Amino acid sequence: MSPASERHAERAAAPAVSATPGAARRWRWLAAGALVAAALAGGSALWRVHRAQPPAPGSSELAGMLLDPQLSEISGLAASRRHPGVLWMHDDGGNPERLFAVAENGDRLATLRIEGAIKTDWEDMAAFELDGRHYLLIADTGDNGGLRRSLQLHIIEEPERIENARLKPAWSIAFRWPDGARDCEAVAVDVARKQILLISKKRQPPELFALPLMPAGNALQTATKLGALAGIPEPDAQLRQSNAFRAKIQGQVTAADVSPDGRTLAVMTYRYLLLYPRQPQQDWAQAVAAAPRVSELPWLPQAEALGWSADGRFLYATGEFIPAPLYRIAP
């Protein structure tokens, strides 16, 4: 989300940030990151000790920390299908058109500039394999003010090597909503159906839409509404009274991803992880109309990025402001 006012409002729902300017502020952030890492390391160690048994659903492991200033506004994440142990990430609007290759411990490995794609408000991404090739989808779908008449999705083939480079989209999709503008920060790909899934952010309940993954021609597409997501937790009366803003946003959808086997849609809000399993005879409209499995997210400074691991064993999750923990979460 690019407008400064939106960012400042949502920072109010995240842990407090020092107002000290310049280098002092940066070092306080880094110190906070070290404390967070130390505090969470115990839980991570326990997760590993018991790995001989399947981890409990919703349990999390600290994989690493995002401390690089270049990774300060991460809003999209996808696990590479081509390079084991590599995560692709992008930052929010107001930054250059770029992707980051990031190691599982949070270290930035490379920065790739994307040519031929304007960055208005990139908000999510997905990784998928199609016809033996590995692709990344970037969703330029953020619209805080509800003013955009058309939005863009860019599909980029994963590079052969992890190094600084320049890439161009293999194809792009321009689309609009069927009934007026809306903000969208959650996009996923169902390869088997050659379908892109999109979830609205601020409308309650969140709405599910679909687009073809490979539309014929370059005409402006219109997203098809499939239905609404059931089971988004409602804030309790105490939270509504004590922190009306947090109560308002905790159920807003900020990321989504379809599992590699195509059976589960994972949805992130600012507070929750929701898993919508899809039975073989169901479509996604039916799947999201049923009650999901819900768990609270571990601590994150504005939860914005979520993606399944390439083997589907767990989900990666991180937040928008550094220092940010990078988690592995058991589904």
XYZ file of C-alpha atoms in Angstrom:
331
model
C 0.000 0.000 0.000
C 1.687 3.151 -1.158
C 0.016 6.296 0.259
C 1.858 7.570 3.309
C -1.338 8.108 5.255
C -2.284 4.462 4.885
C 1.135 3.344 5.996
C 1.131 5.582 9.053
C -2.317 4.381 10.056
C -1.329 0.746 9.835
C 1.940 1.341 11.666
C -0.265 2.353 14.573
C -1.431 -1.253 14.685
C 2.142 -2.579 14.580
C 4.663 -2.489 17.446
C 5.703 1.025 18.361
C 8.544 2.556 16.337
C 10.968 5.069 17.817
C 10.663 8.599 16.496
C 14.442 9.085 16.787
C 15.704 10.108 13.328
C 18.602 8.872 11.226
C 21.189 6.378 12.332
C 20.002 6.226 15.930
C 16.589 5.044 14.764
C 18.136 2.416 12.536
C 20.293 1.051 15.335
C 17.332 0.895 17.682
C 15.499 -1.144 15.048
C 18.485 -3.469 14.677
C 18.717 -3.871 18.446
C 15.009 -4.664 18.541
C 15.570 -7.257 15.841
C 18.310 -8.912 17.863
C 16.074 -9.056 20.918
C 13.208 -10.499 18.880
C 15.498 -13.130 17.386
C 16.817 -14.086 20.820
C 13.353 -14.255 22.314
C 12.029 -16.406 19.500
C 15.052 -18.686 19.222
C 13.844 -20.804 22.139
C 10.571 -21.569 20.409
C 12.426 -22.323 17.195
C 14.730 -24.757 18.988
C 11.763 -26.571 20.513
C 10.160 -26.821 17.054
C 13.329 -28.500 15.747
C 13.679 -30.828 18.739
C 10.217 -32.222 18.092
C 10.568 -32.360 14.314
C 10.711 -36.164 14.509
C 6.977 -35.770 15.025
C 4.847 -33.581 12.758
C 4.681 -30.046 14.215
C 1.327 -28.970 15.568
C -0.823 -27.123 12.999
C -0.223 -23.404 13.297
C 3.080 -23.796 15.149
C 5.913 -21.639 13.859
C 9.677 -21.743 13.538
C 11.882 -18.694 13.202
C 13.798 -19.312 9.970
C 15.585 -15.970 9.876
C 15.352 -12.192 10.207
C 15.010 -9.484 7.563
C 17.494 -6.776 8.574
C 18.656 -5.463 5.201
C 17.330 -1.900 4.692
C 16.467 -2.853 1.102
C 13.891 -5.290 2.524
C 12.094 -2.711 4.639
C 8.692 -2.775 2.887
C 8.151 -6.372 1.808
C 4.602 -6.931 0.599
C 4.949 -10.095 -1.505
C 6.709 -13.454 -1.068
C 6.954 -16.678 -3.069
C 9.205 -19.710 -2.665
C 11.224 -20.410 -5.795
C 10.244 -23.509 -7.761
C 13.593 -23.466 -9.573
C 16.162 -22.638 -6.881
C 15.903 -24.651 -3.632
C 16.162 -22.538 -0.504
C 15.493 -19.254 -2.322
C 12.557 -16.965 -1.602
C 11.447 -14.257 -4.004
C 10.180 -11.021 -2.466
C 9.121 -7.594 -3.649
C 8.558 -4.335 -1.837
C 5.668 -1.903 -1.845
C 4.729 0.943 -4.160
C 6.991 3.998 -4.185
C 10.073 1.819 -4.748
C 11.759 0.751 -8.004
C 10.415 -2.130 -10.110
C 12.468 -4.914 -8.566
C 12.492 -8.391 -7.081
C 14.754 -9.669 -4.330
C 16.190 -13.172 -4.093
C 16.397 -13.914 -0.368
C 17.876 -16.854 1.508
C 15.789 -18.721 4.065
C 17.733 -16.989 6.859
C 16.659 -13.568 5.548
C 19.873 -12.570 3.733
C 19.422 -10.764 0.410
C 21.165 -12.718 -2.357
C 20.397 -10.631 -5.443
C 18.280 -7.771 -6.743
C 16.557 -8.036 -10.124
C 15.177 -5.018 -11.934
C 11.959 -5.643 -13.858
C 11.803 -3.783 -17.164
C 8.594 -3.127 -19.049
C 6.386 -3.198 -15.948
C 5.256 -0.041 -14.169
C 5.036 -0.317 -10.401
C 1.946 1.428 -9.116
C 1.289 -0.648 -5.990
C 2.711 -4.173 -6.018
C 0.999 -6.138 -3.271
C 1.478 -9.891 -3.686
C 3.212 -12.555 -5.752
C 3.011 -16.262 -6.506
C 5.325 -18.952 -7.879
C 4.161 -21.710 -10.194
C 5.346 -24.221 -12.798
C 3.706 -24.395 -16.217
C 4.751 -26.580 -19.148
C 8.120 -27.302 -17.555
C 8.953 -23.639 -16.938
C 9.065 -21.805 -13.622
C 7.254 -18.496 -13.272
C 6.555 -15.717 -10.805
C 3.370 -13.659 -10.873
C 3.532 -10.092 -9.557
C 0.236 -8.446 -8.634
C 0.031 -4.685 -9.175
C -3.387 -4.617 -7.524
C -3.133 -2.262 -4.552
C -5.692 0.556 -4.581
C -6.007 2.218 -1.184
C -8.097 5.078 -2.508
C -10.364 2.981 -4.738
C -9.451 5.078 -7.788
C -7.814 2.704 -10.267
C -9.800 1.822 -13.365
C -7.462 -0.981 -14.429
C -4.823 -3.106 -12.726
C -1.981 -5.299 -13.917
C -0.540 -8.749 -13.324
C 2.972 -9.492 -14.605
C 4.278 -13.024 -15.185
C 8.060 -13.373 -15.185
C 10.098 -16.501 -15.851
C 12.482 -17.344 -13.029
C 16.089 -16.639 -14.021
C 18.576 -19.444 -14.537
C 21.014 -18.048 -11.959
C 20.664 -16.116 -8.717
C 22.510 -12.896 -9.479
C 21.800 -9.222 -10.054
C 20.075 -8.951 -13.426
C 17.328 -7.346 -15.480
C 14.210 -9.254 -16.484
C 11.141 -8.607 -18.619
C 7.671 -10.088 -18.193
C 6.875 -13.171 -20.264
C 3.339 -11.784 -20.457
C 1.152 -9.291 -18.617
C -2.576 -9.137 -17.918
C -4.554 -5.923 -17.588
C -7.905 -6.284 -15.857
C -10.701 -4.471 -14.060
C -13.212 -5.377 -11.406
C -16.770 -6.095 -12.574
C -18.521 -3.598 -10.299
C -16.233 -0.784 -9.188
C -12.780 -0.284 -7.729
C -11.515 -2.179 -4.700
C -8.219 -2.762 -2.914
C -6.576 -6.178 -3.370
C -3.412 -7.453 -1.666
C -3.908 -11.218 -2.068
C -3.368 -13.167 -5.294
C -2.761 -16.877 -5.916
C -2.384 -19.210 -8.919
C -4.188 -22.505 -9.489
C -2.091 -24.049 -12.266
C -4.339 -27.073 -12.821
C -7.263 -24.784 -13.633
C -5.013 -22.152 -15.292
C -6.719 -19.684 -13.008
C -5.622 -16.650 -10.994
C -7.452 -16.087 -7.704
C -7.772 -12.598 -6.196
C -9.182 -11.629 -2.794
C -10.419 -8.164 -1.876
C -8.973 -6.555 1.234
C -11.313 -4.091 2.906
C -14.793 -5.365 2.089
C -16.316 -7.690 4.653
C -16.609 -10.520 4.088
C -13.648 -10.615 1.682
C -14.606 -11.406 -1.913
C -12.999 -14.033 -4.155
C -12.465 -13.330 -7.864
C -10.865 -15.208 -10.741
C -9.046 -14.424 -13.990
C -7.597 -16.688 -16.684
C -3.890 -17.316 -16.271
C -3.261 -17.147 -20.007
C -5.992 -15.041 -21.641
C -6.202 -14.925 -25.406
C -4.986 -11.594 -26.765
C -4.232 -8.368 -24.928
C -7.742 -7.097 -24.288
C -8.676 -5.729 -20.886
C -10.012 -8.617 -18.816
C -12.873 -8.446 -16.324
C -12.444 -10.429 -13.106
C -15.234 -12.900 -12.343
C -16.644 -12.881 -8.834
C -16.761 -16.398 -7.385
C -18.079 -15.744 -3.892
C -17.076 -14.630 -0.402
C -14.731 -16.033 2.223
C -16.410 -17.551 5.268
C -15.001 -17.753 8.755
C -13.018 -14.530 9.092
C -12.793 -14.060 12.894
C -14.714 -11.102 14.270
C -13.062 -8.811 16.844
C -14.415 -9.157 20.345
C -16.112 -6.342 22.234
C -13.055 -5.671 24.402
C -10.801 -5.090 21.391
C -13.392 -2.909 19.681
C -13.489 -0.748 22.771
C -9.773 -0.655 23.558
C -8.376 -0.374 20.010
C -11.017 0.346 17.398
C -8.487 0.631 14.593
C -6.872 -2.741 15.281
C -10.320 -4.288 15.564
C -11.212 -2.842 12.172
C -8.159 -4.123 10.280
C -7.278 -7.455 11.943
C -9.522 -9.388 9.528
C -8.368 -7.619 6.366
C -6.720 -9.978 3.859
C -3.106 -9.097 3.003
C -1.785 -12.205 1.182
C -2.804 -15.594 -0.200
C -1.304 -18.646 -1.891
C -2.482 -21.991 -3.293
C -0.532 -25.020 -2.079
C 1.678 -26.776 -4.662
C -0.726 -29.732 -4.788
C -3.628 -27.352 -5.517
C -5.687 -28.540 -2.568
C -5.473 -25.702 -0.031
C -5.829 -21.944 -0.243
C -3.852 -20.171 2.498
C -5.054 -16.679 3.400
C -3.273 -14.176 5.641
C -4.858 -11.296 7.522
C -3.079 -8.896 9.833
C -3.681 -11.323 12.695
C -4.736 -14.719 11.372
C -3.764 -17.551 9.055
C -6.772 -19.238 7.441
C -6.595 -22.485 5.466
C -9.393 -23.406 3.070
C -9.101 -27.055 1.951
C -10.702 -27.936 -1.374
C -12.172 -31.368 -1.929
C -11.658 -33.010 -5.357
C -15.254 -32.372 -6.404
C -15.251 -28.747 -5.240
C -14.378 -25.505 -6.941
C -12.835 -22.610 -5.022
C -16.158 -20.842 -4.550
C -17.422 -23.878 -2.636
C -14.160 -24.293 -0.726
C -14.055 -20.740 0.655
C -17.752 -20.850 1.562
C -16.939 -23.502 4.193
C -15.376 -22.798 7.584
C -11.566 -22.585 7.362
C -8.942 -23.778 9.810
C -7.879 -20.670 11.711
C -4.765 -19.975 13.768
C -3.217 -16.789 15.103
C -0.066 -15.615 13.365
C 3.151 -15.323 15.341
C 4.344 -11.800 16.068
C 4.895 -9.802 12.874
C 5.320 -6.059 12.269
C 2.389 -5.689 9.845
C 1.819 -9.134 8.318
C 1.941 -8.670 4.530
C 3.696 -11.615 2.855
C 2.875 -15.321 2.750
C 3.823 -18.244 0.516
C 3.868 -22.035 0.534
C 7.225 -23.800 0.506
C 7.950 -25.534 -2.798
C 7.268 -28.953 -1.244
C 4.063 -27.797 0.464
C 5.244 -28.821 3.929
C 4.950 -25.366 5.481
C 4.300 -21.681 4.803
C 6.731 -18.779 4.913
C 5.496 -15.526 6.418
C 7.003 -12.124 7.110
C 6.041 -8.501 7.668
C 6.533 -5.119 6.072
C 8.861 -3.250 8.450
C 12.408 -4.270 9.348
C 13.498 -5.894 11.518
C 10.961 -8.544 10.513
C 10.986 -12.198 11.514
C 10.813 -14.718 8.685
C 8.770 -17.688 9.867
C 8.046 -21.197 8.756
C 4.505 -22.091 9.833
C 3.136 -25.626 9.931
C -0.195 -25.863 8.054
